[in-house]
Each structure stands twice: as C-alpha cells, then as structure tokens.
Amino acid sequence: MTTAVAPKVQVSDITSQIVHAMRAMGASPIPRNYNLFYEAYIGTNPELTRELALLGSHATQEELDSLAATFLGTGQSKAVEKAHAELLGQLDALLKLLQQEQSSLHSYNRLLDETATRINSKSHTSSDLLRSAIVLLTQATGETIASGERTVEGVAKKSHEMEQVRRELDEYKRIANTDSLTRLSNRRAFDEKLSALYDDPMRLPLTALVLADIDNFKRINDTWGHPVGDKVLASVAAVIRTNVRKDIFIARTGGEEFALVIEGNTPEEVMAMCERVRRALESRPFRNSRTGIDYGPVTLSLGYATGSQAEDAGDLYAKSDTALYAAKNAGRNRSVLYEDGMRKDYAGKGWLIYKK
C-alpha cells in the first residue's frame, strides 16, 4: 500500500530509508530535513522528489531549505525559531523585572532595619526619633510602592507579549501538523495521536484505529497524471471528513493512505461509520466538469482494530494494517475488522515516523 519513490533503497522500513537517503546526500539529521525527505519519499509530490534528487550527493542546507520553502511552504520552521527566541527574551526580561522587585524589597527591609536602629538609639530625643522615622518610612514605602507598581505593569505587559508569542507558536504547530493538500492532519500529528492512545487503558475498548487506502491509486496517477491524482486525494479527504463526526481525528498518513482514530464507539459502530464513508465515496462521481472526462470510479478499502485487541500503539497499527491488507486481498472496496488468526503475507510498515 505504500508508494515507493526515489531514492530507492532496499532497507527494512521507511524510517531507515529516509535516514539512508539523508546520509547519501550529506543532509544534516535535523527535523526540518527529515520532514523534507519524508515528503519526497512518500511520493505525495513527484516534482519535489525530482528536484531533491537533482541536488546530488552534496546538497547544501540552503538548497534544502529553499526546496522546503518552495514545495512545502515550510518557512514556518524559521518562524518557529524566531518565536521561540522571542519567548526566551520575554522570559528573560520578566525574570529581570522580578529580580529588580526583589532588590527593591531588600532595600526596603534595610531601611526598616535602619529605622528600628534609630528608634532604639538612646542618643536622640523623642521628636528627632519620630521625625527621622517618619522621613525614612515615608521615603522607603513610597519608593517600594512605586517600584511594585512598575513591576506589576511590567509583568502584565510581558505576560501579554508572551501570550501573543504562545498563540503564534500554536498556529505554527497547527500548520506544521496539517497536510497542505488535503487540509487533514499529517503523519507527524498522527504519530503523536497514536502514541498517546495507550496513556488511558480504560478508553481502549471503545477506541479504534482505521486505516484506509484508495484502491488502484497508482493507475489514476499513471492514466490521468498527478494533478488529477491530487484532486482525487483532496476529494477523498473531503468525503471522509463529511461522513464522520467532527471530533474524529483524521490524517493523511502517506501517498494515498488515510487514518482515523475513533474514540467512544463500539466495533459495530465503527464498522457502520467505515461503511458510510466507503459507500459515499463509491457513489461519488469523479469527472472533469469542463471536459466531461470521467476519472472514476474511486473506491476505498478500510481495515481497523480496537485498542483492546492490541498490546500497544505499534501492535494496534500492525493489526489495523493487517485488516486493511485483508480488505485489499478480498477484492478491495470493503471494510474489515481485525480478527485473531488473520495473517499478512508481507513485512508490513513501521508506524512511527516522527520520533520525539
């Protein structure tokens, strides 16, 4: 089900292949490079794959960043770094404000001590003591209050500025976790979601992972070209989104592959949901409104397993993938629930691409 594209390397899984390709091209092992090579590897953008291959074995970081900005719109990586630096700057300024406030309080304490010393001195008259104490306390209290007000204003300002930076970082994360073609969550977001499923074992019986794959998608690309293939992908994504609840997590996890994490539903309800998506896509016409060319039919195979059927996230992915393979092997365009005893005649795919 995975679409293999250049660079073609015979290694055990997609992660190893990406790391191997990065090393072969002399690319630094940093997250933004990994993201670029991953997008090129899964074949969602053939032009990106070609342009990356043309860089040869000595690609510079500037060339890689230029490709990422052109094809992935990943100028956000630098923006994130800038926002992070701004946040650090705001925190540093806030720390200095609090340190100044602490220093002011220390000065106040010293003046209070000095006043107490003068009051206890036997060398001053009562009027001198009272006058001196009033002057010192008035001065110290006034300065401390003024300093405290400035600190409060400064903290409020810095807090507002940090909130703005936090919102920017949240938006950059949203963009980084969104597939630009389908507007669904991407593989990075999927990995994070799947990793967290087993944090709450009580929810597992009503949690399911659905893997879906467009049938014969390579034939669509080969026959009509990648622009049509991209339109089909976007349309399939829209059909899936329209036919499930709004709170269900949906991601594009590969070239023509999608994943749904469904929480709060029984296996029977998940099957009904899969069938609703499958039938909606099966009955949807795919034709060019201008030329009348019919690209269809486009169908979807789906396989799923429940959280309680698996030991961990990796096992859940493997069993859902096994069910998907069973749907393909049985003739495609169907939904299959994983059952014990199902066997898969191939090595399978690793699920975790973006490691923390």
CSV table of C-alpha atoms in Angstrom, one decimal:
chain,number,residue,atom,x,y,z
A,1,MET,CA,0.0,0.0,0.0
A,2,THR,CA,2.9,2.4,0.4
A,3,THR,CA,4.0,4.2,-2.7
A,4,ALA,CA,7.8,3.8,-3.0
A,5,VAL,CA,9.6,6.5,-4.9
A,6,ALA,CA,13.2,7.7,-5.3
A,7,PRO,CA,15.6,7.3,-3.7
A,8,LYS,CA,15.0,3.5,-4.0
A,9,VAL,CA,16.9,1.9,-1.2
A,10,GLN,CA,16.4,-1.7,-0.1
A,11,VAL,CA,16.4,-1.3,3.7
A,12,SER,CA,14.0,-2.5,6.3
A,13,ASP,CA,11.5,0.3,6.8
A,14,ILE,CA,10.6,3.8,5.8
A,15,THR,CA,12.5,5.4,8.6
A,16,SER,CA,15.7,3.7,7.7
A,17,GLN,CA,15.2,4.6,4.1
A,18,ILE,CA,14.8,8.3,4.8
A,19,VAL,CA,17.9,8.3,7.1
A,20,HIS,CA,19.9,6.4,4.5
A,21,ALA,CA,18.8,8.9,1.8
A,22,MET,CA,19.7,11.9,4.0
A,23,ARG,CA,23.2,10.5,4.7
A,24,ALA,CA,23.7,9.7,1.0
A,25,MET,CA,23.0,13.4,0.1
A,26,GLY,CA,25.0,14.7,3.0
A,27,ALA,CA,22.0,16.3,4.7
A,28,SER,CA,22.2,17.2,8.4
A,29,PRO,CA,20.0,15.0,10.6
A,30,ILE,CA,17.7,17.8,11.8
A,31,PRO,CA,13.9,17.7,12.0
A,32,ARG,CA,13.2,20.0,9.0
A,33,ASN,CA,15.4,18.0,6.7
A,34,TYR,CA,13.8,14.8,7.9
A,35,ASN,CA,10.4,16.3,7.1
A,36,LEU,CA,11.5,17.3,3.6
A,37,PHE,CA,12.9,13.8,2.8
A,38,TYR,CA,9.8,12.2,4.2
A,39,GLU,CA,7.5,14.2,2.0
A,40,ALA,CA,9.7,13.4,-1.0
A,41,TYR,CA,9.9,9.7,-0.1
A,42,ILE,CA,6.2,9.0,0.2
A,43,GLY,CA,5.6,10.4,-3.2
A,44,THR,CA,2.9,13.0,-2.5
A,45,ASN,CA,4.8,15.5,-4.6
A,46,PRO,CA,6.7,13.9,-7.6
A,47,GLU,CA,8.2,17.3,-8.6
A,48,LEU,CA,9.7,17.7,-5.1
A,49,THR,CA,11.1,14.2,-5.4
A,50,ARG,CA,12.7,15.0,-8.8
A,51,GLU,CA,14.1,18.3,-7.6
A,52,LEU,CA,15.6,16.8,-4.4
A,53,ALA,CA,17.3,14.0,-6.5
A,54,LEU,CA,18.8,16.7,-8.8
A,55,LEU,CA,20.7,18.2,-5.8
A,56,GLY,CA,23.1,15.2,-5.9
A,57,SER,CA,25.2,13.9,-3.1
A,58,HIS,CA,26.4,17.3,-1.8
A,59,ALA,CA,23.2,19.2,-1.1
A,60,THR,CA,23.7,22.4,1.0
A,61,GLN,CA,21.4,23.3,3.8
A,62,GLU,CA,20.5,26.5,1.9
A,63,GLU,CA,19.4,24.4,-1.1
A,64,LEU,CA,17.3,22.0,1.1
A,65,ASP,CA,15.6,25.0,2.9
A,66,SER,CA,14.9,26.5,-0.5
A,67,LEU,CA,13.2,23.3,-1.7
A,68,ALA,CA,11.2,23.1,1.6
A,69,ALA,CA,10.0,26.7,1.2
A,70,THR,CA,9.0,26.2,-2.4
A,71,PHE,CA,7.2,22.8,-2.1
A,72,LEU,CA,6.1,22.5,1.5
A,73,GLY,CA,5.7,26.1,2.5
A,74,THR,CA,7.9,25.5,5.5
A,75,GLY,CA,9.0,29.0,6.1
A,76,GLN,CA,7.3,28.3,9.5
A,77,SER,CA,10.4,26.4,10.8
A,78,LYS,CA,12.4,29.7,10.9
A,79,ALA,CA,9.4,31.5,12.2
A,80,VAL,CA,9.1,29.0,15.0
A,81,GLU,CA,12.7,29.5,15.8
A,82,LYS,CA,12.2,33.3,15.8
A,83,ALA,CA,9.1,33.0,18.0
A,84,HIS,CA,11.0,30.7,20.4
A,85,ALA,CA,13.8,33.2,20.7
A,86,GLU,CA,11.2,36.0,21.3
A,87,LEU,CA,9.7,33.9,24.1
A,88,LEU,CA,13.0,33.3,25.7
A,89,GLY,CA,13.7,37.1,25.5
A,90,GLN,CA,10.4,37.8,27.2
A,91,LEU,CA,11.0,35.3,29.9
A,92,ASP,CA,14.5,36.8,30.5
A,93,ALA,CA,13.0,40.3,30.7
A,94,LEU,CA,10.3,39.1,33.1
A,95,LEU,CA,13.0,37.4,35.3
A,96,LYS,CA,14.9,40.7,35.4
A,97,LEU,CA,11.8,42.6,36.5
A,98,LEU,CA,11.2,40.2,39.3
A,99,GLN,CA,14.9,40.4,40.3
A,100,GLN,CA,14.5,44.2,40.4
A,101,GLU,CA,11.5,43.8,42.6
A,102,GLN,CA,13.4,41.5,44.9
A,103,SER,CA,16.2,44.0,45.1
A,104,SER,CA,13.7,46.8,45.9
A,105,LEU,CA,12.2,44.8,48.8
A,106,HIS,CA,15.7,44.1,50.1
A,107,SER,CA,16.3,47.9,50.1
A,108,TYR,CA,13.0,48.4,51.9
A,109,ASN,CA,14.0,45.9,54.6
A,110,ARG,CA,17.3,47.6,55.1
A,111,LEU,CA,15.6,51.0,55.6
A,112,LEU,CA,13.2,49.4,58.1
A,113,ASP,CA,16.1,48.0,59.9
A,114,GLU,CA,17.8,51.4,59.9
A,115,THR,CA,14.6,53.0,61.3
A,116,ALA,CA,14.4,50.4,64.0
A,117,THR,CA,18.0,51.0,64.9
A,118,ARG,CA,17.4,54.8,65.2
A,119,ILE,CA,14.3,54.3,67.3
A,120,ASN,CA,16.2,52.1,69.7
A,121,SER,CA,19.1,54.6,69.9
A,122,LYS,CA,19.4,56.5,73.2
A,123,SER,CA,21.3,59.4,71.7
A,124,HIS,CA,18.3,61.0,70.1
A,125,THR,CA,15.4,63.0,71.5
A,126,SER,CA,11.8,61.7,71.1
A,127,SER,CA,11.0,64.4,68.5
A,128,ASP,CA,14.1,63.7,66.5
A,129,LEU,CA,13.4,59.9,66.6
A,130,LEU,CA,9.8,60.5,65.4
A,131,ARG,CA,10.8,62.9,62.7
A,132,SER,CA,13.6,60.6,61.4
A,133,ALA,CA,11.4,57.5,61.5
A,134,ILE,CA,8.6,59.3,59.6
A,135,VAL,CA,11.0,60.5,56.9
A,136,LEU,CA,12.7,57.2,56.4
A,137,LEU,CA,9.4,55.2,56.4
A,138,THR,CA,7.7,57.6,54.1
A,139,GLN,CA,10.6,57.5,51.7
A,140,ALA,CA,11.1,53.8,51.8
A,141,THR,CA,7.3,53.0,51.5
A,142,GLY,CA,6.8,55.4,48.7
A,143,GLU,CA,9.7,54.1,46.6
A,144,THR,CA,8.7,50.5,47.3
A,145,ILE,CA,5.1,51.1,46.3
A,146,ALA,CA,6.2,52.9,43.1
A,147,SER,CA,8.6,50.1,42.3
A,148,GLY,CA,5.9,47.5,42.9
A,149,GLU,CA,3.5,49.3,40.6
A,150,ARG,CA,6.1,49.4,37.9
A,151,THR,CA,6.8,45.7,38.4
A,152,VAL,CA,3.1,44.9,38.2
A,153,GLU,CA,2.8,46.9,35.0
A,154,GLY,CA,5.9,45.3,33.6
A,155,VAL,CA,4.8,41.8,34.4
A,156,ALA,CA,1.3,42.4,32.9
A,157,LYS,CA,3.0,43.7,29.7
A,158,LYS,CA,5.4,40.8,29.5
A,159,SER,CA,2.6,38.3,30.2
A,160,HIS,CA,0.6,39.8,27.3
A,161,GLU,CA,3.5,39.7,25.0
A,162,MET,CA,4.3,36.0,25.9
A,163,GLU,CA,0.6,35.1,25.3
A,164,GLN,CA,0.9,36.6,21.8
A,165,VAL,CA,4.1,34.5,21.2
A,166,ARG,CA,2.4,31.4,22.5
A,167,ARG,CA,-0.5,31.9,20.1
A,168,GLU,CA,1.9,32.3,17.3
A,169,LEU,CA,3.7,29.0,18.3
A,170,ASP,CA,0.3,27.2,18.5
A,171,GLU,CA,-0.5,28.4,15.0
A,172,TYR,CA,2.8,27.3,13.6
A,173,LYS,CA,2.3,23.9,15.2
A,174,ARG,CA,-1.1,23.6,13.6
A,175,ILE,CA,0.4,24.4,10.2
A,176,ALA,CA,3.3,22.0,10.8
A,177,ASN,CA,0.8,19.2,11.7
A,178,THR,CA,-1.5,19.9,8.7
A,179,ASP,CA,-1.2,18.2,5.3
A,180,SER,CA,-1.2,21.0,2.7
A,181,LEU,CA,-3.1,19.1,0.0
A,182,THR,CA,-6.0,17.6,1.9
A,183,ARG,CA,-6.1,20.0,5.0
A,184,LEU,CA,-6.2,17.0,7.2
A,185,SER,CA,-3.8,16.2,9.9
A,186,ASN,CA,-0.4,14.9,8.6
A,187,ARG,CA,1.8,12.0,9.5
A,188,ARG,CA,3.5,13.9,12.3
A,189,ALA,CA,0.2,14.7,14.0
A,190,PHE,CA,-0.9,11.1,13.5
A,191,ASP,CA,2.2,9.7,15.2
A,192,GLU,CA,1.6,12.0,18.2
A,193,LYS,CA,-2.0,11.0,18.4
A,194,LEU,CA,-1.4,7.2,18.2
A,195,SER,CA,1.5,7.5,20.7
A,196,ALA,CA,-0.9,8.9,23.3
A,197,LEU,CA,-3.7,6.3,22.9
A,198,TYR,CA,-2.4,3.9,25.5
A,199,ASP,CA,-2.0,6.5,28.2
A,200,ASP,CA,-5.6,5.8,29.2
A,201,PRO,CA,-6.2,2.0,29.2
A,202,MET,CA,-9.9,2.4,30.3
A,203,ARG,CA,-10.8,4.0,27.0
A,204,LEU,CA,-9.2,1.3,24.8
A,205,PRO,CA,-12.3,-1.0,24.3
A,206,LEU,CA,-14.1,1.9,22.7
A,207,THR,CA,-11.1,3.2,20.7
A,208,ALA,CA,-10.4,2.1,17.1
A,209,LEU,CA,-7.7,2.8,14.6
A,210,VAL,CA,-9.0,2.7,11.0
A,211,LEU,CA,-6.5,2.6,8.1
A,212,ALA,CA,-7.9,3.4,4.7
A,213,ASP,CA,-6.3,3.2,1.3
A,214,ILE,CA,-7.5,4.4,-2.1
A,215,ASP,CA,-7.9,1.4,-4.4
A,216,ASN,CA,-5.7,1.4,-7.6
A,217,PHE,CA,-4.5,4.9,-7.0
A,218,LYS,CA,-1.3,4.4,-9.0
A,219,ARG,CA,-3.5,3.7,-12.0
A,220,ILE,CA,-5.2,7.1,-11.5
A,221,ASN,CA,-1.9,8.9,-11.4
A,222,ASP,CA,-0.4,6.9,-14.4
A,223,THR,CA,-3.6,7.4,-16.5
A,224,TRP,CA,-4.6,10.9,-15.8
A,225,GLY,CA,-1.5,12.5,-14.2
A,226,HIS,CA,-0.6,13.7,-10.8
A,227,PRO,CA,-2.7,16.9,-10.9
A,228,VAL,CA,-5.8,14.8,-11.3
A,229,GLY,CA,-4.4,12.4,-8.6
A,230,ASP,CA,-4.1,15.4,-6.2
A,231,LYS,CA,-7.7,16.4,-6.9
A,232,VAL,CA,-8.8,12.9,-6.2
A,233,LEU,CA,-6.9,12.9,-2.9
A,234,ALA,CA,-8.4,16.2,-1.8
A,235,SER,CA,-11.9,14.9,-2.8
A,236,VAL,CA,-11.5,11.6,-0.9
A,237,ALA,CA,-10.4,13.6,2.2
A,238,ALA,CA,-13.5,15.8,1.9
A,239,VAL,CA,-15.7,12.7,1.6
A,240,ILE,CA,-14.2,11.1,4.7
A,241,ARG,CA,-14.5,14.4,6.7
A,242,THR,CA,-18.1,14.9,5.7
A,243,ASN,CA,-19.2,11.4,6.7
A,244,VAL,CA,-17.8,11.1,10.2
A,245,ARG,CA,-18.2,13.1,13.4
A,246,LYS,CA,-16.4,16.4,13.7
A,247,ASP,CA,-14.4,15.3,16.7
A,248,ILE,CA,-12.9,12.2,15.0
A,249,PHE,CA,-9.2,12.5,14.3
A,250,ILE,CA,-8.4,12.1,10.6
A,251,ALA,CA,-4.9,12.2,9.0
A,252,ARG,CA,-3.3,11.6,5.6
A,253,THR,CA,-0.5,9.3,6.6
A,254,GLY,CA,1.0,8.5,3.2
A,255,GLY,CA,0.6,9.0,-0.5
A,256,GLU,CA,-3.0,7.6,-0.8
A,257,GLU,CA,-3.3,6.4,2.8
A,258,PHE,CA,-5.5,7.8,5.5
A,259,ALA,CA,-6.0,7.0,9.2
A,260,LEU,CA,-8.9,7.7,11.6
A,261,VAL,CA,-8.7,7.4,15.3
A,262,ILE,CA,-12.3,6.8,16.5
A,263,GLU,CA,-12.9,7.1,20.3
A,264,GLY,CA,-16.2,6.3,22.1
A,265,ASN,CA,-17.7,3.8,19.7
A,266,THR,CA,-18.2,0.1,19.7
A,267,PRO,CA,-16.6,-2.1,16.9
A,268,GLU,CA,-20.1,-2.3,15.3
A,269,GLU,CA,-20.5,1.4,15.3
A,270,VAL,CA,-17.0,1.8,13.8
A,271,MET,CA,-17.9,-0.6,11.0
A,272,ALA,CA,-21.1,1.4,10.3
A,273,MET,CA,-19.0,4.5,10.1
A,274,CYS,CA,-16.5,2.9,7.7
A,275,GLU,CA,-19.3,1.6,5.5
A,276,ARG,CA,-20.9,5.1,5.4
A,277,VAL,CA,-17.6,6.6,4.2
A,278,ARG,CA,-17.0,3.7,1.7
A,279,ARG,CA,-20.5,3.9,0.2
A,280,ALA,CA,-20.4,7.7,0.0
A,281,LEU,CA,-17.1,7.6,-2.0
A,282,GLU,CA,-18.2,4.7,-4.2
A,283,SER,CA,-21.3,6.7,-5.3
A,284,ARG,CA,-19.5,9.9,-5.8
A,285,PRO,CA,-18.8,10.9,-9.5
A,286,PHE,CA,-15.3,11.9,-10.4
A,287,ARG,CA,-15.3,13.7,-13.6
A,288,ASN,CA,-13.9,16.9,-15.2
A,289,SER,CA,-16.7,19.4,-15.3
A,290,ARG,CA,-15.1,21.2,-18.2
A,291,THR,CA,-14.2,18.3,-20.5
A,292,GLY,CA,-16.6,15.7,-19.2
A,293,ILE,CA,-13.8,13.1,-18.7
A,294,ASP,CA,-14.8,10.5,-16.1
A,295,TYR,CA,-12.0,9.6,-13.8
A,296,GLY,CA,-13.9,7.2,-11.7
A,297,PRO,CA,-15.0,5.1,-10.0
A,298,VAL,CA,-12.8,5.8,-7.0
A,299,THR,CA,-13.1,3.3,-4.1
A,300,LEU,CA,-11.6,2.9,-0.7
A,301,SER,CA,-10.5,-0.2,1.3
A,302,LEU,CA,-10.6,0.1,5.1
A,303,GLY,CA,-9.2,-2.0,7.9
A,304,TYR,CA,-9.4,-1.5,11.6
A,305,ALA,CA,-8.7,-2.9,15.0
A,306,THR,CA,-9.7,-1.8,18.5
A,307,GLY,CA,-7.4,-0.7,21.2
A,308,SER,CA,-8.2,-3.7,23.4
A,309,GLN,CA,-7.1,-6.0,20.7
A,310,ALA,CA,-3.5,-4.7,20.8
A,311,GLU,CA,-0.8,-4.5,23.4
A,312,ASP,CA,0.5,-1.1,22.4
A,313,ALA,CA,0.4,1.6,19.6
A,314,GLY,CA,2.7,-0.4,17.3
A,315,ASP,CA,0.6,-3.6,17.7
A,316,LEU,CA,-2.6,-1.6,17.1
A,317,TYR,CA,-1.2,-0.2,13.9
A,318,ALA,CA,0.1,-3.6,12.7
A,319,LYS,CA,-3.3,-5.2,13.3
A,320,SER,CA,-5.2,-2.4,11.6
A,321,ASP,CA,-2.8,-2.7,8.7
A,322,THR,CA,-3.4,-6.5,8.6
A,323,ALA,CA,-7.1,-5.9,8.4
A,324,LEU,CA,-6.6,-3.4,5.6
A,325,TYR,CA,-4.5,-5.9,3.7
A,326,ALA,CA,-7.3,-8.4,4.2
A,327,ALA,CA,-9.7,-6.0,2.6
A,328,LYS,CA,-7.4,-5.5,-0.3
A,329,ASN,CA,-6.8,-9.2,-0.7
A,330,ALA,CA,-10.5,-9.9,-0.6
A,331,GLY,CA,-11.2,-7.7,-3.6
A,332,ARG,CA,-10.9,-4.1,-2.4
A,333,ASN,CA,-13.7,-1.6,-1.8
A,334,ARG,CA,-14.7,-3.1,1.6
A,335,SER,CA,-14.3,-2.6,5.4
A,336,VAL,CA,-12.7,-5.3,7.5
A,337,LEU,CA,-12.3,-5.6,11.3
A,338,TYR,CA,-9.2,-7.4,12.5
A,339,GLU,CA,-9.7,-10.9,13.8
A,340,ASP,CA,-7.3,-13.2,15.6
A,341,GLY,CA,-5.7,-15.5,13.2
A,342,MET,CA,-5.5,-13.1,10.3
A,343,ARG,CA,-2.1,-13.3,8.6
A,344,LYS,CA,-0.3,-10.8,6.5
A,345,ASP,CA,1.9,-12.1,3.7
A,346,TYR,CA,4.3,-9.1,3.8
A,347,ALA,CA,6.6,-7.5,6.3
A,348,GLY,CA,4.3,-4.5,7.0
A,349,LYS,CA,5.1,-0.9,7.6
A,350,GLY,CA,6.5,0.8,10.7
A,351,TRP,CA,4.0,3.3,12.1
A,352,LEU,CA,6.3,5.7,14.0
A,353,ILE,CA,7.9,8.2,11.6
A,354,TYR,CA,8.4,11.3,13.7
A,355,LYS,CA,10.1,10.3,16.9
A,356,LYS,CA,10.2,12.6,19.9
